[in-house]
Amino acid sequence: MAKKKRQRREYLRFLDKSKESAECAIDNFNRAKGPFRTEATLMLLGVAWELLAKAILIQMKKPIKKANSEDTISAEVAVSRLLSEKKIEKHHSDIVQQIISLRNASVHDVLPEIPIEVQHHLMYYACKFYREVVTKHFKGHASDLSQHYLSLSFDEMTTYADKVHKTVSKVRKSDAAKKLVWLLERGITFDGGKYLTQKQFDAKIKGKSRTLPYLELGKHMKESDMVRIIPVEAPKNYTADLTLRKGSPNDSSLPVVVKRTDLEKDYPYLTSELAKIIGKSTQFVAKAAAVLGLKGNDKFHQTIRTSKSGEIQRYSEAAKSRLQQKLAEDQAFNPYQS
């Protein structure tokens, strides 16, 4: 008699299907042509998180069925229980609950248009957090989740925060904008039992001159990192620099500035060349650049790596002008005494 094959543990069966769904969501999102792509991605990613949440609850020996029913709990309830059990963080929950809210709406209704920045943000962080949670709770079971997925975009984009700000600004003029904001808001504010209804959302913002301060979305954006997915092309003899700048309290978009630099043109002077122009030694120029704050400032200076341990310093026209100005104003300037 053939030996009966041992069945895989229940929580691992849930985890296996969860991982399959997560990778199918990524495959679907990255299709070149994608009718129903957004909705299908939300469905697959929502299922991935629902099954992951239930896998963790089963491993904890917590029930996943509804009271007095053979049906299991919903995705939003399962994720909410993970949060209450401190198995995930609030920032994990906020992202996932927005996805589940949109997923639930897509099953029963027609979704409003979702800006690609919002889609990228939710997709990126949902997948990033998914891998973190699998790694934390199922050690060794994240090794087959790829670390590299290709995503292409040829449009100039901003961020989730920027697009949500703009969508919120249209809630009194556009039903589609109001619906999208409500779906995102109800995900974040899910209390473990029921969603914020459309009527409750309308009452929440009624009579308010400004909407965002009265929404949990506003708080979420202030406390969350943003992501912008862009291709960076680096032609021959160019370096590719990404600059993250600190935004003001009123600017949640935190743009990524991509700057192309032609080193020969934008930083034409070596230290020795600059020294010859101003009539000083190379040591004087190097010290003065440090004292005057030129070194390390992109406006004036770039360090170029020439080998594993070698570097050269290049300076801009602005650096030359700043040094000449300093010497004209203070002929006795000695950077070694500063």
CSV table of C-alpha atoms in Angstrom, one decimal:
chain,number,residue,atom,x,y,z
A,1,MET,CA,0.0,0.0,0.0
A,2,ALA,CA,1.4,3.4,-1.0
A,3,LYS,CA,2.4,5.6,1.8
A,4,LYS,CA,0.1,8.6,2.2
A,5,LYS,CA,1.8,11.9,1.4
A,6,ARG,CA,2.1,14.2,4.4
A,7,GLN,CA,0.1,17.3,3.9
A,8,ARG,CA,1.9,20.7,4.2
A,9,ARG,CA,1.0,22.6,7.4
A,10,GLU,CA,-2.0,24.8,7.0
A,11,TYR,CA,-0.3,28.2,7.6
A,12,LEU,CA,2.4,27.2,5.0
A,13,ARG,CA,-0.3,26.4,2.4
A,14,PHE,CA,-1.7,29.9,3.0
A,15,LEU,CA,1.8,31.4,2.7
A,16,ASP,CA,2.5,29.5,-0.5
A,17,LYS,CA,-0.6,30.9,-2.2
A,18,SER,CA,0.0,34.3,-0.8
A,19,LYS,CA,3.4,34.4,-2.4
A,20,GLU,CA,2.0,33.2,-5.7
A,21,SER,CA,-0.6,35.9,-5.7
A,22,ALA,CA,2.0,38.6,-4.8
A,23,GLU,CA,4.2,37.7,-7.8
A,24,CYS,CA,1.2,37.5,-10.1
A,25,ALA,CA,0.3,41.0,-9.0
A,26,ILE,CA,3.8,42.3,-10.0
A,27,ASP,CA,3.7,40.4,-13.3
A,28,ASN,CA,0.2,41.8,-14.0
A,29,PHE,CA,1.2,45.4,-13.1
A,30,ASN,CA,4.2,45.3,-15.4
A,31,ARG,CA,2.4,44.0,-18.5
A,32,ALA,CA,3.0,46.1,-21.6
A,33,LYS,CA,-0.7,46.2,-22.4
A,34,GLY,CA,-3.1,46.0,-19.6
A,35,PRO,CA,-6.9,46.2,-19.9
A,36,PHE,CA,-8.3,45.9,-16.4
A,37,ARG,CA,-4.7,46.0,-15.2
A,38,THR,CA,-5.2,48.3,-12.2
A,39,GLU,CA,-8.2,46.4,-10.9
A,40,ALA,CA,-6.6,43.0,-11.4
A,41,THR,CA,-3.4,44.1,-9.7
A,42,LEU,CA,-5.4,45.4,-6.7
A,43,MET,CA,-7.2,42.1,-6.5
A,44,LEU,CA,-4.1,40.0,-6.6
A,45,LEU,CA,-2.2,42.2,-4.1
A,46,GLY,CA,-5.1,42.2,-1.8
A,47,VAL,CA,-5.4,38.4,-1.9
A,48,ALA,CA,-1.6,38.2,-1.2
A,49,TRP,CA,-1.9,40.3,1.9
A,50,GLU,CA,-5.1,38.6,3.1
A,51,LEU,CA,-3.6,35.1,2.8
A,52,LEU,CA,-0.3,36.3,4.4
A,53,ALA,CA,-2.3,37.8,7.4
A,54,LYS,CA,-4.2,34.5,7.8
A,55,ALA,CA,-1.0,32.5,7.6
A,56,ILE,CA,0.4,34.5,10.5
A,57,LEU,CA,-2.9,34.2,12.5
A,58,ILE,CA,-3.0,30.4,11.9
A,59,GLN,CA,0.6,30.1,13.0
A,60,MET,CA,-0.4,32.0,16.2
A,61,LYS,CA,-3.3,29.6,16.7
A,62,LYS,CA,-5.8,32.5,16.3
A,63,PRO,CA,-9.1,31.8,14.6
A,64,ILE,CA,-9.6,33.1,11.0
A,65,LYS,CA,-13.3,32.2,10.7
A,66,LYS,CA,-16.2,34.5,11.4
A,67,ALA,CA,-18.2,33.9,14.5
A,68,ASN,CA,-20.9,31.2,14.0
A,69,SER,CA,-19.9,30.8,10.3
A,70,GLU,CA,-17.8,28.6,8.1
A,71,ASP,CA,-16.6,31.7,6.2
A,72,THR,CA,-13.2,33.2,7.0
A,73,ILE,CA,-12.7,36.8,7.9
A,74,SER,CA,-12.3,39.5,5.3
A,75,ALA,CA,-8.9,40.8,4.2
A,76,GLU,CA,-9.4,44.1,6.0
A,77,VAL,CA,-10.3,42.4,9.3
A,78,ALA,CA,-7.3,40.0,8.9
A,79,VAL,CA,-4.8,42.8,8.4
A,80,SER,CA,-6.4,44.8,11.2
A,81,ARG,CA,-5.9,41.9,13.6
A,82,LEU,CA,-2.3,41.7,12.6
A,83,LEU,CA,-1.9,45.3,13.6
A,84,SER,CA,-3.7,44.8,16.9
A,85,GLU,CA,-1.5,41.8,17.6
A,86,LYS,CA,1.5,44.0,16.8
A,87,LYS,CA,2.7,41.7,14.0
A,88,ILE,CA,2.8,44.6,11.6
A,89,GLU,CA,3.4,48.3,12.0
A,90,LYS,CA,0.9,51.1,11.4
A,91,HIS,CA,2.7,52.2,8.3
A,92,HIS,CA,2.3,48.7,6.9
A,93,SER,CA,-1.3,48.7,7.7
A,94,ASP,CA,-2.1,52.1,6.2
A,95,ILE,CA,-0.7,51.1,2.8
A,96,VAL,CA,-2.3,47.6,2.7
A,97,GLN,CA,-5.7,48.9,3.9
A,98,GLN,CA,-5.8,51.5,1.1
A,99,ILE,CA,-5.1,48.7,-1.4
A,100,ILE,CA,-7.8,46.4,0.1
A,101,SER,CA,-10.3,49.3,0.1
A,102,LEU,CA,-9.7,50.0,-3.6
A,103,ARG,CA,-9.8,46.2,-4.3
A,104,ASN,CA,-13.1,45.8,-2.6
A,105,ALA,CA,-14.5,48.8,-4.6
A,106,SER,CA,-13.2,47.3,-7.8
A,107,VAL,CA,-15.0,44.0,-7.3
A,108,HIS,CA,-18.4,45.7,-6.8
A,109,ASP,CA,-18.2,49.0,-8.6
A,110,VAL,CA,-16.3,50.9,-11.3
A,111,LEU,CA,-13.1,52.5,-9.9
A,112,PRO,CA,-12.4,56.2,-10.4
A,113,GLU,CA,-9.2,56.9,-12.3
A,114,ILE,CA,-6.2,56.4,-10.0
A,115,PRO,CA,-3.1,58.5,-10.8
A,116,ILE,CA,-0.1,56.4,-11.7
A,117,GLU,CA,1.9,58.0,-8.9
A,118,VAL,CA,-0.7,56.7,-6.4
A,119,GLN,CA,-0.6,53.3,-8.0
A,120,HIS,CA,3.3,53.2,-8.0
A,121,HIS,CA,3.4,54.3,-4.4
A,122,LEU,CA,0.9,51.7,-3.1
A,123,MET,CA,2.4,48.9,-5.3
A,124,TYR,CA,6.0,49.6,-4.3
A,125,TYR,CA,5.4,49.9,-0.5
A,126,ALA,CA,2.9,47.0,-0.4
A,127,CYS,CA,5.5,44.7,-2.1
A,128,LYS,CA,8.4,46.1,0.0
A,129,PHE,CA,6.5,45.6,3.3
A,130,TYR,CA,5.2,42.2,2.1
A,131,ARG,CA,8.8,41.0,1.8
A,132,GLU,CA,9.7,42.5,5.2
A,133,VAL,CA,6.8,40.8,6.9
A,134,VAL,CA,7.4,37.4,5.3
A,135,THR,CA,11.1,37.6,6.2
A,136,LYS,CA,10.2,38.5,9.8
A,137,HIS,CA,7.5,35.9,10.5
A,138,PHE,CA,8.6,33.1,8.2
A,139,LYS,CA,12.4,33.1,8.2
A,140,GLY,CA,13.8,31.5,5.1
A,141,HIS,CA,10.5,31.7,3.1
A,142,ALA,CA,11.4,35.0,1.5
A,143,SER,CA,14.5,33.7,-0.3
A,144,ASP,CA,12.5,32.8,-3.4
A,145,LEU,CA,11.0,36.3,-3.6
A,146,SER,CA,13.0,38.2,-6.3
A,147,GLN,CA,14.8,41.3,-5.2
A,148,HIS,CA,14.8,42.9,-8.6
A,149,TYR,CA,11.7,43.7,-10.8
A,150,LEU,CA,11.9,45.9,-13.8
A,151,SER,CA,9.5,48.9,-14.1
A,152,LEU,CA,9.6,51.4,-17.0
A,153,SER,CA,8.1,54.8,-17.1
A,154,PHE,CA,8.6,57.6,-19.7
A,155,ASP,CA,6.4,60.3,-18.2
A,156,GLU,CA,7.4,63.2,-15.9
A,157,MET,CA,5.8,62.2,-12.6
A,158,THR,CA,5.6,63.6,-9.1
A,159,THR,CA,4.6,61.5,-6.0
A,160,TYR,CA,1.7,60.0,-4.2
A,161,ALA,CA,1.5,63.0,-1.9
A,162,ASP,CA,1.5,65.5,-4.7
A,163,LYS,CA,-1.3,63.6,-6.5
A,164,VAL,CA,-3.4,63.1,-3.4
A,165,HIS,CA,-3.1,66.8,-2.6
A,166,LYS,CA,-4.4,67.7,-6.0
A,167,THR,CA,-7.1,65.1,-5.9
A,168,VAL,CA,-8.3,66.3,-2.5
A,169,SER,CA,-8.4,69.9,-3.8
A,170,LYS,CA,-11.0,68.7,-6.4
A,171,VAL,CA,-13.4,66.8,-4.0
A,172,ARG,CA,-16.0,69.6,-4.2
A,173,LYS,CA,-15.9,69.8,-7.9
A,174,SER,CA,-15.4,66.2,-9.0
A,175,ASP,CA,-17.4,63.1,-7.9
A,176,ALA,CA,-14.6,60.9,-9.2
A,177,ALA,CA,-12.0,62.8,-7.1
A,178,LYS,CA,-14.2,62.6,-4.0
A,179,LYS,CA,-14.8,58.9,-4.5
A,180,LEU,CA,-11.1,58.1,-4.8
A,181,VAL,CA,-10.2,60.2,-1.7
A,182,TRP,CA,-13.0,58.4,0.3
A,183,LEU,CA,-11.7,55.0,-0.8
A,184,LEU,CA,-8.2,55.8,0.4
A,185,GLU,CA,-9.4,57.4,3.6
A,186,ARG,CA,-11.7,54.5,4.5
A,187,GLY,CA,-8.8,52.1,4.1
A,188,ILE,CA,-6.6,54.1,6.6
A,189,THR,CA,-9.5,54.6,9.1
A,190,PHE,CA,-10.8,51.0,9.1
A,191,ASP,CA,-11.5,50.3,12.7
A,192,GLY,CA,-11.5,46.5,12.6
A,193,GLY,CA,-15.2,46.2,12.1
A,194,LYS,CA,-16.6,48.5,9.5
A,195,TYR,CA,-15.7,51.0,6.9
A,196,LEU,CA,-16.3,54.7,6.9
A,197,THR,CA,-19.3,55.2,4.6
A,198,GLN,CA,-19.6,57.7,1.8
A,199,LYS,CA,-22.2,59.6,3.8
A,200,GLN,CA,-19.9,59.7,6.9
A,201,PHE,CA,-17.1,60.9,4.7
A,202,ASP,CA,-19.2,63.7,3.2
A,203,ALA,CA,-20.2,64.8,6.8
A,204,LYS,CA,-16.5,64.8,7.8
A,205,ILE,CA,-15.6,67.4,5.2
A,206,LYS,CA,-18.8,69.3,5.0
A,207,GLY,CA,-18.4,73.0,5.6
A,208,LYS,CA,-14.6,72.8,5.9
A,209,SER,CA,-12.7,75.4,3.9
A,210,ARG,CA,-9.8,73.0,3.8
A,211,THR,CA,-10.2,69.3,3.5
A,212,LEU,CA,-6.9,67.6,4.1
A,213,PRO,CA,-6.3,68.6,7.8
A,214,TYR,CA,-9.6,66.8,8.7
A,215,LEU,CA,-8.5,63.5,7.0
A,216,GLU,CA,-6.3,60.7,8.2
A,217,LEU,CA,-4.8,60.8,4.7
A,218,GLY,CA,-3.1,64.2,5.7
A,219,LYS,CA,-1.5,62.7,8.8
A,220,HIS,CA,-0.5,59.6,6.8
A,221,MET,CA,1.4,61.6,4.2
A,222,LYS,CA,3.2,63.7,6.8
A,223,GLU,CA,4.5,60.5,8.4
A,224,SER,CA,5.2,58.4,5.3
A,225,ASP,CA,8.2,58.2,2.9
A,226,MET,CA,7.4,58.9,-0.7
A,227,VAL,CA,8.7,57.0,-3.8
A,228,ARG,CA,9.1,58.2,-7.3
A,229,ILE,CA,9.9,55.6,-10.0
A,230,ILE,CA,11.8,57.1,-12.8
A,231,PRO,CA,14.4,56.0,-15.4
A,232,VAL,CA,17.7,57.8,-15.1
A,233,GLU,CA,19.7,57.8,-18.3
A,234,ALA,CA,23.5,58.4,-18.1
A,235,PRO,CA,25.0,59.2,-21.5
A,236,LYS,CA,28.7,58.7,-22.1
A,237,ASN,CA,30.8,61.0,-19.9
A,238,TYR,CA,27.8,62.0,-17.7
A,239,THR,CA,27.3,61.1,-14.1
A,240,ALA,CA,23.7,60.5,-12.8
A,241,ASP,CA,23.0,62.4,-9.6
A,242,LEU,CA,19.7,62.1,-7.6
A,243,THR,CA,19.1,65.0,-5.2
A,244,LEU,CA,16.7,64.6,-2.4
A,245,ARG,CA,15.8,68.0,-0.9
A,246,LYS,CA,14.0,68.8,2.4
A,247,GLY,CA,10.5,70.1,1.6
A,248,SER,CA,8.7,72.7,3.6
A,249,PRO,CA,5.9,71.7,6.0
A,250,ASN,CA,3.4,72.7,3.3
A,251,ASP,CA,5.1,70.7,0.5
A,252,SER,CA,4.5,67.0,0.9
A,253,SER,CA,5.5,66.1,-2.6
A,254,LEU,CA,9.3,66.0,-1.9
A,255,PRO,CA,10.3,66.0,-5.6
A,256,VAL,CA,13.3,64.1,-6.8
A,257,VAL,CA,15.5,66.4,-8.9
A,258,VAL,CA,17.4,64.6,-11.7
A,259,LYS,CA,20.3,66.8,-12.8
A,260,ARG,CA,22.6,66.0,-15.8
A,261,THR,CA,26.2,67.2,-15.4
A,262,ASP,CA,28.8,67.5,-18.1
A,263,LEU,CA,31.9,67.4,-15.9
A,264,GLU,CA,34.3,68.9,-18.5
A,265,LYS,CA,31.9,71.8,-19.2
A,266,ASP,CA,30.4,72.4,-15.7
A,267,TYR,CA,33.5,71.9,-13.7
A,268,PRO,CA,36.3,72.9,-16.1
A,269,TYR,CA,39.1,73.5,-13.5
A,270,LEU,CA,41.5,71.0,-11.8
A,271,THR,CA,42.9,72.3,-8.5
A,272,SER,CA,46.3,73.0,-10.2
A,273,GLU,CA,44.6,75.0,-13.0
A,274,LEU,CA,42.6,77.0,-10.5
A,275,ALA,CA,45.8,77.7,-8.5
A,276,LYS,CA,47.5,79.0,-11.6
A,277,ILE,CA,44.6,81.3,-12.4
A,278,ILE,CA,44.5,83.0,-9.0
A,279,GLY,CA,48.3,82.9,-8.5
A,280,LYS,CA,48.4,80.6,-5.5
A,281,SER,CA,49.5,77.1,-4.7
A,282,THR,CA,47.4,74.0,-5.1
A,283,GLN,CA,47.5,73.5,-1.3
A,284,PHE,CA,46.2,77.1,-0.9
A,285,VAL,CA,43.3,76.4,-3.2
A,286,ALA,CA,42.4,73.1,-1.6
A,287,LYS,CA,42.4,74.6,1.9
A,288,ALA,CA,40.5,77.8,0.8
A,289,ALA,CA,37.9,75.7,-0.9
A,290,ALA,CA,37.3,73.8,2.3
A,291,VAL,CA,37.3,77.0,4.5
A,292,LEU,CA,34.9,78.9,2.2
A,293,GLY,CA,32.5,75.9,1.9
A,294,LEU,CA,33.1,75.3,-1.8
A,295,LYS,CA,34.2,71.7,-1.4
A,296,GLY,CA,31.2,69.4,-1.4
A,297,ASN,CA,28.9,72.0,-2.7
A,298,ASP,CA,27.6,71.0,-6.2
A,299,LYS,CA,27.5,74.6,-7.3
A,300,PHE,CA,31.3,74.9,-6.9
A,301,HIS,CA,32.9,71.5,-6.7
A,302,GLN,CA,32.8,67.8,-7.7
A,303,THR,CA,35.0,64.9,-6.5
A,304,ILE,CA,35.7,62.4,-9.3
A,305,ARG,CA,36.8,58.9,-8.6
A,306,THR,CA,39.7,57.8,-10.9
A,307,SER,CA,40.5,54.4,-9.5
A,308,LYS,CA,39.8,52.2,-6.5
A,309,SER,CA,41.7,54.7,-4.2
A,310,GLY,CA,42.3,57.7,-6.4
A,311,GLU,CA,40.3,60.9,-6.7
A,312,ILE,CA,40.6,64.3,-8.5
A,313,GLN,CA,38.9,67.5,-7.6
A,314,ARG,CA,37.1,69.7,-10.2
A,315,TYR,CA,35.9,73.2,-9.7
A,316,SER,CA,33.3,75.4,-11.5
A,317,GLU,CA,33.4,78.9,-12.9
A,318,ALA,CA,31.4,79.9,-9.7
A,319,ALA,CA,34.3,78.5,-7.6
A,320,LYS,CA,36.8,80.5,-9.5
A,321,SER,CA,34.8,83.7,-9.1
A,322,ARG,CA,34.3,83.1,-5.4
A,323,LEU,CA,38.0,82.7,-4.8
A,324,GLN,CA,38.9,85.8,-6.9
A,325,GLN,CA,36.2,87.8,-5.0
A,326,LYS,CA,37.6,86.7,-1.6
A,327,LEU,CA,41.1,87.6,-2.6
A,328,ALA,CA,40.0,91.0,-3.9
A,329,GLU,CA,38.2,91.8,-0.7
A,330,ASP,CA,40.9,90.4,1.6
A,331,GLN,CA,44.3,90.4,0.0
A,332,ALA,CA,45.8,89.0,3.3
A,333,PHE,CA,43.4,86.1,3.3
A,334,ASN,CA,45.1,83.0,4.7
A,335,PRO,CA,42.9,79.9,4.8
A,336,TYR,CA,45.4,78.1,7.1
A,337,GLN,CA,44.7,80.7,9.8
A,338,SER,CA,40.9,80.5,9.4
